[in-house]
XYZ file of C-alpha atoms in Angstrom:
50
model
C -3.079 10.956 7.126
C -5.438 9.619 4.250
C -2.260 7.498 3.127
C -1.922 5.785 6.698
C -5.587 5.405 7.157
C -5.664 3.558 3.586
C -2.707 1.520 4.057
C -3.304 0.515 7.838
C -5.734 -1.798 9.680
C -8.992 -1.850 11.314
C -8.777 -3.354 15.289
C -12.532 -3.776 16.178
C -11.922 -6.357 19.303
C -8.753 -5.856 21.147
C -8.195 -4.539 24.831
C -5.622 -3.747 26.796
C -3.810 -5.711 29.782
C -3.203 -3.421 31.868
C -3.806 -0.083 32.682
C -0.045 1.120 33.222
C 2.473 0.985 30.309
C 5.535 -1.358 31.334
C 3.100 -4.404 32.088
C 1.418 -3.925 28.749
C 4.174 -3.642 26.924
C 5.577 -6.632 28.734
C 2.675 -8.758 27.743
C 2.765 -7.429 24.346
C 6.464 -8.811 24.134
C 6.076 -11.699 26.164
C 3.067 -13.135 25.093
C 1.810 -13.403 29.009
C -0.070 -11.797 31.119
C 1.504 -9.328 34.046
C 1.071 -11.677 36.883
C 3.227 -14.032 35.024
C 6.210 -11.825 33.238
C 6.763 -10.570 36.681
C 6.065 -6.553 35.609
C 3.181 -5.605 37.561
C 3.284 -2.011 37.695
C 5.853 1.083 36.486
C 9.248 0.014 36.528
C 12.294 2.330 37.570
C 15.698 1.968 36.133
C 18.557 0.301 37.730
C 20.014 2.252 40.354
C 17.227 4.918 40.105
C 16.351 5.177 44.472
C 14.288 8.029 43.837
């Protein structure tokens, strides 16, 4: 742990976009915001009808 804390970085002023995890990590690999990469809340797999 002392190795990763000396070897990692310091955030101080970052946020998140959104609350749920598919749209943030759609923004994080898509540069754009939720309303605009078209995942706006939790996604389901393909074929999942459950």
């Amino acid at each position: 742990m002392d190795s990763l804390a000396e070897d990692g970085i310091l955030l101080e002023n970052h946020f998140c976009t959104a609350p749920q995890c598919c749209p943030s990590r759609g923004s994080l690999h898509t540069g754009r915001h939720q309303h605009v990469n078209g995942l706006m809340g939790p996604q389901r797999r393909r074929g999942d009808n459950s």
